[in-house]
Short mmCIF file of C-alpha atoms in Angstrom, two decimals:
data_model
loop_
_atom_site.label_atom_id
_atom_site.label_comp_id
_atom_site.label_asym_id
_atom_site.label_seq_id
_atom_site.Cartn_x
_atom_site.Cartn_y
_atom_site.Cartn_z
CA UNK A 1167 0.00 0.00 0.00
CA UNK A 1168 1.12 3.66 -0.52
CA UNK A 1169 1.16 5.92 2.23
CA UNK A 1170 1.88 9.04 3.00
CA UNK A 1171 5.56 10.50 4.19
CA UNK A 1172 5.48 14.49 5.56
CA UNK A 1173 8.33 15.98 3.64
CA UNK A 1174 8.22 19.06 5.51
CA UNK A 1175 5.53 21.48 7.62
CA UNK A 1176 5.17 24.86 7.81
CA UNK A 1177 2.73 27.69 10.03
CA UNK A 1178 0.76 30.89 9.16
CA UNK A 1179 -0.54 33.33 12.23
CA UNK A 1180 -1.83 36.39 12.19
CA UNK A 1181 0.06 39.07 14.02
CA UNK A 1182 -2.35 39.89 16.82
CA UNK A 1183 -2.43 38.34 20.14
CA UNK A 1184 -5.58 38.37 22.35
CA UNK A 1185 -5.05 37.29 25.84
CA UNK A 1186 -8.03 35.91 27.77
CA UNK A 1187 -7.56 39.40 29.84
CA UNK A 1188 -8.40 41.11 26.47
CA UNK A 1189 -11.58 39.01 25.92
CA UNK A 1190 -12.72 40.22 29.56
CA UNK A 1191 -12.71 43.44 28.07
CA UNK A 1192 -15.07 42.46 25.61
CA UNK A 1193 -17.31 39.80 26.44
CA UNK A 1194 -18.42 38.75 30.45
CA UNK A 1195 -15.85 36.72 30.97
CA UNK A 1196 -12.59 36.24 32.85
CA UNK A 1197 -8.78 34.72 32.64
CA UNK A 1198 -9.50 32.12 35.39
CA UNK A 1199 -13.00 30.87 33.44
CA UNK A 1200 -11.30 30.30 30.64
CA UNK A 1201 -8.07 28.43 31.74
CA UNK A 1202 -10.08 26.49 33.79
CA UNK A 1203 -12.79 25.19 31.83
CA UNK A 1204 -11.16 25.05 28.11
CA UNK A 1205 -6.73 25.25 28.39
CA UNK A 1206 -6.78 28.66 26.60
CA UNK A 1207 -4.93 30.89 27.50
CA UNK A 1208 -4.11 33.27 24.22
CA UNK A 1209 -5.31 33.12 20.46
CA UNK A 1210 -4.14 35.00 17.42
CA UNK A 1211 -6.90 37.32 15.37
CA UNK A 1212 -6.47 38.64 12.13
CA UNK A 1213 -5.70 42.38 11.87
CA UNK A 1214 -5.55 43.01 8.18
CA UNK A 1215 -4.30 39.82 7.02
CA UNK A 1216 -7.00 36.88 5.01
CA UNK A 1217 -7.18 33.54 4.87
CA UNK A 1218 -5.67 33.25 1.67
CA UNK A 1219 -2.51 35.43 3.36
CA UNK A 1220 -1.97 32.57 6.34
CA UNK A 1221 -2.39 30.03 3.29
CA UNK A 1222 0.23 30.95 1.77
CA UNK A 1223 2.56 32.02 4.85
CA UNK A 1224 2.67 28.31 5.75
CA UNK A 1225 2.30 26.82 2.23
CA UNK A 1226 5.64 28.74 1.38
CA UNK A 1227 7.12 28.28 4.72
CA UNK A 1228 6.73 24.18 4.40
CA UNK A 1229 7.98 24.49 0.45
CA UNK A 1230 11.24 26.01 1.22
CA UNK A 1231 12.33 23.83 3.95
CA UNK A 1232 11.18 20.91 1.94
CA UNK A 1233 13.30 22.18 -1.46
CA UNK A 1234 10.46 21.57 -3.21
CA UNK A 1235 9.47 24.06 -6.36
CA UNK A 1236 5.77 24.65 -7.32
CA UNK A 1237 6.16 22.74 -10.97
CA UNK A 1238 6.64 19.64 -8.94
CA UNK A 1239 3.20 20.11 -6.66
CA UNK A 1240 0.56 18.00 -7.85
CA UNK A 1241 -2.54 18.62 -5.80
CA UNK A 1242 -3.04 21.95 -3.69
CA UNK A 1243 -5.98 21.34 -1.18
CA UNK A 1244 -6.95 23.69 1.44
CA UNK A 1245 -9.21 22.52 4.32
CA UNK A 1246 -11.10 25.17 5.51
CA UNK A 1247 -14.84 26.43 7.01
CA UNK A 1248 -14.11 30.35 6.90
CA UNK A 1249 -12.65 30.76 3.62
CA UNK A 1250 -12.30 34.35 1.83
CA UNK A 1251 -14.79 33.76 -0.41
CA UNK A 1252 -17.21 30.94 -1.31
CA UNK A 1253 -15.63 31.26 -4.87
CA UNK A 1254 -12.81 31.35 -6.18
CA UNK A 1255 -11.61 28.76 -3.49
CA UNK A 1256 -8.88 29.52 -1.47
CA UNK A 1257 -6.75 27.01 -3.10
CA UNK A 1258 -6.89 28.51 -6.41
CA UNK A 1259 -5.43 31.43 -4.81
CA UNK A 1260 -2.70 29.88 -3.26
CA UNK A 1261 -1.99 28.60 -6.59
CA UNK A 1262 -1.82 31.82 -8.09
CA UNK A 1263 0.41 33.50 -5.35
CA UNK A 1264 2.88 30.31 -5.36
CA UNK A 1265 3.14 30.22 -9.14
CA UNK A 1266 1.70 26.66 -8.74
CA UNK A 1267 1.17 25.45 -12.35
CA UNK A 1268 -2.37 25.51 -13.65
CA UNK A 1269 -2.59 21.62 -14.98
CA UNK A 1270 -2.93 21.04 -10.74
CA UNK A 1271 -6.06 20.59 -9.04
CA UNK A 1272 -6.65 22.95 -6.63
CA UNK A 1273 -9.79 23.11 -4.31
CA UNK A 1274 -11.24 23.72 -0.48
CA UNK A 1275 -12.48 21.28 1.35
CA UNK A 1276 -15.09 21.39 4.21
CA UNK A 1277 -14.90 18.75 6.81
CA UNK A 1278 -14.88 21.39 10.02
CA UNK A 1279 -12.39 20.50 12.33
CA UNK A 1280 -11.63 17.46 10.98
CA UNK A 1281 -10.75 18.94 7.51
CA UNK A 1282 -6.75 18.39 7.59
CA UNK A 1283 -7.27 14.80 8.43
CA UNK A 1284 -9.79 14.55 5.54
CA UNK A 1285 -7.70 16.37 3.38
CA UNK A 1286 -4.45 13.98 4.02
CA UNK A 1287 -6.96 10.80 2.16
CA UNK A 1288 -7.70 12.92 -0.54
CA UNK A 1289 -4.42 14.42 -1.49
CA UNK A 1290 -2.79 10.33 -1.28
CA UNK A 1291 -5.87 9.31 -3.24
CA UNK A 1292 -5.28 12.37 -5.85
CA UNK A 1293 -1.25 11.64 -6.05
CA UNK A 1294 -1.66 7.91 -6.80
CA UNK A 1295 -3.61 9.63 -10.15
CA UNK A 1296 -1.09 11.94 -10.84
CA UNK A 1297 2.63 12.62 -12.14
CA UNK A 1298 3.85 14.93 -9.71
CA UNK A 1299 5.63 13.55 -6.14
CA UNK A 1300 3.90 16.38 -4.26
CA UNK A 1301 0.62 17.41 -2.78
CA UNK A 1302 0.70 20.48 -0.51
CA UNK A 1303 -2.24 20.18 1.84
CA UNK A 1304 -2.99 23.81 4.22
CA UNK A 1305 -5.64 23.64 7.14
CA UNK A 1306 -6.47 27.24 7.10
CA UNK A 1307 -8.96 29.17 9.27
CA UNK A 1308 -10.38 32.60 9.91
CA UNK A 1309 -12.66 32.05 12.60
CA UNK A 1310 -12.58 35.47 14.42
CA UNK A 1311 -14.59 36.62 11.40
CA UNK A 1312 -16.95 34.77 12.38
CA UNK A 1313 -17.62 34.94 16.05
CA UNK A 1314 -20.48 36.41 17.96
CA UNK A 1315 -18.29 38.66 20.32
CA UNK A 1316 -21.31 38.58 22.85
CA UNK A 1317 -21.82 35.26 23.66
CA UNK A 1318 -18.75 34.05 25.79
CA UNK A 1319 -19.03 30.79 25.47
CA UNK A 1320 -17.91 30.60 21.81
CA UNK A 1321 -15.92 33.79 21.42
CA UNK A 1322 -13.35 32.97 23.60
CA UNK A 1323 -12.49 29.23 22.32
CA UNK A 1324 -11.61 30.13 19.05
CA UNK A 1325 -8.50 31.53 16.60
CA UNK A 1326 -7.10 32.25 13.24
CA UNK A 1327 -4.14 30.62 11.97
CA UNK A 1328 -3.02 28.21 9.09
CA UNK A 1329 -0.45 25.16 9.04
CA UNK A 1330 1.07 23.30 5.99
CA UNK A 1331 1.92 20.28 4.93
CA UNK A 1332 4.21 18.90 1.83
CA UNK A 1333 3.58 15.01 1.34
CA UNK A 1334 4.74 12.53 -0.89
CA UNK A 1335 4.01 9.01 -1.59
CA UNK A 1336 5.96 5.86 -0.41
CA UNK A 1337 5.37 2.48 -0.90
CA UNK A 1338 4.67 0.21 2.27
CA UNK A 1339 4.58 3.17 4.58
CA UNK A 1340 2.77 2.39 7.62
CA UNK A 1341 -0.52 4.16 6.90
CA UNK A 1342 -3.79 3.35 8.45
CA UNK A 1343 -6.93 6.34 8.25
CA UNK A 1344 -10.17 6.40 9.27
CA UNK A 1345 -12.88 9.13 8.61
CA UNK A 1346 -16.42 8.96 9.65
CA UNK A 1347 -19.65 11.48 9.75
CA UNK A 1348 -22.89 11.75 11.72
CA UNK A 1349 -25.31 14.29 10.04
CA UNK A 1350 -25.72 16.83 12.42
CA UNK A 1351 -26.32 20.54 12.84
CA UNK A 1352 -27.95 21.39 16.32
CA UNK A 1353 -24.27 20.56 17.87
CA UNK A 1354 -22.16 22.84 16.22
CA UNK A 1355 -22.87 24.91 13.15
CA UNK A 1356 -21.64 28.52 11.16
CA UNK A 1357 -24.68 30.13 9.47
CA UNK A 1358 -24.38 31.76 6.11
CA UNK A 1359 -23.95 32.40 3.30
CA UNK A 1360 -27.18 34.60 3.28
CA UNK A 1361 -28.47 37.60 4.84
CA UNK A 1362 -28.15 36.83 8.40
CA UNK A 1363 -24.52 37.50 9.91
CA UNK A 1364 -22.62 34.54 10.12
CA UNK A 1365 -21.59 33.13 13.35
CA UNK A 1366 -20.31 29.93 15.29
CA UNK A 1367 -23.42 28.70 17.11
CA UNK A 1368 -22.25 25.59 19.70
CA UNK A 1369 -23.79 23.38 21.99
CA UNK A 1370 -20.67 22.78 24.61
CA UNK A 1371 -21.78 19.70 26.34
CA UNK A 1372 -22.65 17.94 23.16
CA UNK A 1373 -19.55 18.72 21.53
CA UNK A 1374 -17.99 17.17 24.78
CA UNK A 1375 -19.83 13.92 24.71
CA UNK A 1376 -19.65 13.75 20.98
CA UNK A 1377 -15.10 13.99 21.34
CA UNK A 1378 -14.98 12.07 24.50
CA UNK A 1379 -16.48 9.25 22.32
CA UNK A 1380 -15.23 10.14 18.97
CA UNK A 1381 -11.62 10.03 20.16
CA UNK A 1382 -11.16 6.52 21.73
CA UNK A 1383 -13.06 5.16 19.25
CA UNK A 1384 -11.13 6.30 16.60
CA UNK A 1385 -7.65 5.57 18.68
CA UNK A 1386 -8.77 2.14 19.28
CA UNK A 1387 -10.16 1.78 15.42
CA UNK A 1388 -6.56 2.56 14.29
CA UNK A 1389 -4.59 0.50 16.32
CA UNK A 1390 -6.53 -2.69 15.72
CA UNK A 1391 -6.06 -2.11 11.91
CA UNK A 1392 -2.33 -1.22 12.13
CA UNK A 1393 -1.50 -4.70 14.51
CA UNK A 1394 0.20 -2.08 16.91
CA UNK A 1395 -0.75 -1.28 20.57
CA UNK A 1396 -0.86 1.92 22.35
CA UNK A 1397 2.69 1.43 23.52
CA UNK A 1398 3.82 1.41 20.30
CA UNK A 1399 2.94 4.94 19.30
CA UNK A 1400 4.92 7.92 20.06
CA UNK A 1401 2.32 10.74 20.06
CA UNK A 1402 -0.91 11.42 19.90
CA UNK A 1403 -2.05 14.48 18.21
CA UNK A 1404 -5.50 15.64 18.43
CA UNK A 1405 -7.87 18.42 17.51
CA UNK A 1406 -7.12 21.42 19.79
CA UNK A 1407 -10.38 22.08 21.02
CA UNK A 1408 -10.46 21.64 24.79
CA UNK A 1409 -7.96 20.69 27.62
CA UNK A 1410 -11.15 18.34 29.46
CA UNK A 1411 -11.85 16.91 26.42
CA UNK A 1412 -8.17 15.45 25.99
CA UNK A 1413 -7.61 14.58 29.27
CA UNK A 1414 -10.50 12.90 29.27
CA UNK A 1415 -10.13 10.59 26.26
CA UNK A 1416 -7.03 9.69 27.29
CA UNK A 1417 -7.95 8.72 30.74
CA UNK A 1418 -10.61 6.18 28.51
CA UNK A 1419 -7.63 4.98 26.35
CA UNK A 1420 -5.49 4.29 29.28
CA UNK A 1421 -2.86 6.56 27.72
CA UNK A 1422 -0.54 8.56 29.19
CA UNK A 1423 -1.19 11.91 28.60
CA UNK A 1424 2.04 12.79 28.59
CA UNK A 1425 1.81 11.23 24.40
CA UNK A 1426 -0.77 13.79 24.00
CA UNK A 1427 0.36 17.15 22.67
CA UNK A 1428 -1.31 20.18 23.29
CA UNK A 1429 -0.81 23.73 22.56
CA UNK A 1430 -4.26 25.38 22.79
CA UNK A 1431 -3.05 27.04 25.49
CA UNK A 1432 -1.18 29.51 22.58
CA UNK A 1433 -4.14 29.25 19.92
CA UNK A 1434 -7.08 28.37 20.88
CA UNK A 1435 -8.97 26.54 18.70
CA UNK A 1436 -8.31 26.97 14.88
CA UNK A 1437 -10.56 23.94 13.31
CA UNK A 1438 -8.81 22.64 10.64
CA UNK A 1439 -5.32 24.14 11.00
CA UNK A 1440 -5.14 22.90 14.44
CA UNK A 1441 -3.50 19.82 13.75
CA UNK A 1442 -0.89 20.87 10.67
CA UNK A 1443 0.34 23.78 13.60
CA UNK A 1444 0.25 21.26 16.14
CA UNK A 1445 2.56 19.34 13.98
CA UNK A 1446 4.93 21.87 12.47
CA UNK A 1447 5.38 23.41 16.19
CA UNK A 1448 6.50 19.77 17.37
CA UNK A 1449 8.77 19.71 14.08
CA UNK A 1450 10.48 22.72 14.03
CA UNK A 1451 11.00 22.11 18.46
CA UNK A 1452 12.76 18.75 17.90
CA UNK A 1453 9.98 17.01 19.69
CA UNK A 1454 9.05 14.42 15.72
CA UNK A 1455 11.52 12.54 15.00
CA UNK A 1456 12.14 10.74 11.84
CA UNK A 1457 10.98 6.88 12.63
CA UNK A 1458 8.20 7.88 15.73
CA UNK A 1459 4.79 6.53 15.32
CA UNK A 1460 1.98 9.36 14.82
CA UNK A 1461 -1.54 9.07 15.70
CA UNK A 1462 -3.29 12.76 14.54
CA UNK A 1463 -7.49 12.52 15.71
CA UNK A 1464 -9.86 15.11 14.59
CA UNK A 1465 -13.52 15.74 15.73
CA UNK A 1466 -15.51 18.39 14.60
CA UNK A 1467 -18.86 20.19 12.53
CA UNK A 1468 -20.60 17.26 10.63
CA UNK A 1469 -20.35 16.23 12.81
CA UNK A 1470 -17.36 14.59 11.54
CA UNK A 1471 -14.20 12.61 13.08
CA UNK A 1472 -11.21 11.05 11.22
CA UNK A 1473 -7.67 10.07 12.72
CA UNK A 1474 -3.97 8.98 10.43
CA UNK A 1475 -1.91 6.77 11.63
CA UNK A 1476 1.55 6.99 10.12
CA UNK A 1477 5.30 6.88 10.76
CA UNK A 1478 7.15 10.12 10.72
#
């Protein structure tokens, strides 16, 4: 079977940080509430900069440390929910601003929070079609355009920022994906396009029970398939969403939690570029190394969940 092998990762944030002190300013609300009940701690809004502008801050970042020129991308996918515009895609854009050439299929994808780990099947699937070694995949959000600043239990949870990925295939790379939906949109839903103003609009103790399940589930799923155990893997990266909601999963799993990396404390939650930052912050700290088993889970509007198991 041909898997996928990260060549390189890159990251795109915007240049504003707002503490939790500056969302007390804002919305009813307070540092110790939010720490306490989600991990937060900061998250980065835009302040001039677009989607497409944290696309393409990561997209180039991960092609130069990778060597890789855009004649030799095959497949440009961006997973996204808050994308510029509904058309052109923000992938077409990237294309444009990376000199990408035009005989490469470039397109958003809209899988919520689980949209990087939907977007790693489709670029393998896409590459095993194609002539090109490379597919550069971006998870890419704007949510602060689309918060309602007065209700403080979404406004404060959530951030803009974008992470990249340049992939290749390789033949008998340990690869094992699931991905999975459950039609639902009294959870967690973003109105719009339309007249009303769009906004994030989230049940919080359904999400909860919905990732507390969705996680081992998908952990256990993956392991089963791949013959390995959870000894065997090296980290766990999931969907930055919530502190409880990690601690909790791996309490089910019997993991240590020490495998789990988290750094919403720095970003909050950015949906689909959660998991490409998480991953390019581990890179670029020396904490992947080449060899290390990877287990990335995502949960999220869909509702959806999905998890890649792979070897760095």
């Amino acid at each position: 079977m041909m898997g996928l092998k990260f060549i390189s990762t890159g990251r795109c944030v915007p240049g504003k940080i707002v503490t939790n002190d500056d969302m007390s300013k804002i919305v009813d609300t307070s540092d110790e509430w939010i720490r306490t009940r989600t991990g937060i701690a900061q998250r980065y809004f835009s302040d001039g900069e677009t989607a497409v502008d944290l696309a393409v801050g990561a997209a180039r970042q991960a092609m130069e440390r990778a060597n890789v020129r855009p004649e030799e991308i095959g497949v440009c996918v961006v997973a996204t929910c808050t994308p510029d515009h509904s058309a052109p895609s923000d992938a077409c854009l990237v294309q444009a601003a990376l000199g990408i050439p035009e005989d490469v299929p470039c397109f958003d994808l809209n899988a919520g929070c689980t949209g990087f780990l939907y977007g790693l099947e489709t670029v393998r699937g896409l590459l095993s079609l194609g002539s090109k070694p490379y597919a550069l995949l971006i998870g890419c959000e704007q949510l602060s355009r689309v918060l309602d600043m007065t209700d403080r239990s979404t406004c404060v949870l959530f951030g803009d920022g974008a992470g990249a990925a340049v992939l290749g295939l390789e033949e008998g790379a340990l690869w094992e994906a699931l991905l999975g939906s459950r039609g639902n949109w009294e959870i967690l839903w973003v109105n719009g396009p339309g007249p009303e103003t769009a906004a994030v609009h989230m049940n919080g103790q359904g999400v909860y029970r919905f990732a507390v399940e969705a996680i081992p589930s998908c952990a256990n799923t993956l392991l089963e398939r791949s013959g390995l155990t959870m000894d065997d893997i090296d980290w766990i990266v999931p969907h930055q969403a919530n502190r409880r909601i990690i601690e909790t999963a791996a309490k089910r799993l019997h993991a240590p939690i020490e495998k789990f990396y988290q750094n919403m404390e720095r970003y909050g939650n950015t949906s689909a570029a959660s998991i490409p930052i998480a991953l390019d912050e581990m890179n670029t700290a020396g904490l992947l190394k080449r060899g290390q088993r990877v287990m990335c889970i995502g949960f999220g509007a869909g509702l959806t969940w999905g998890g890649a198991l792979f070897q760095w």
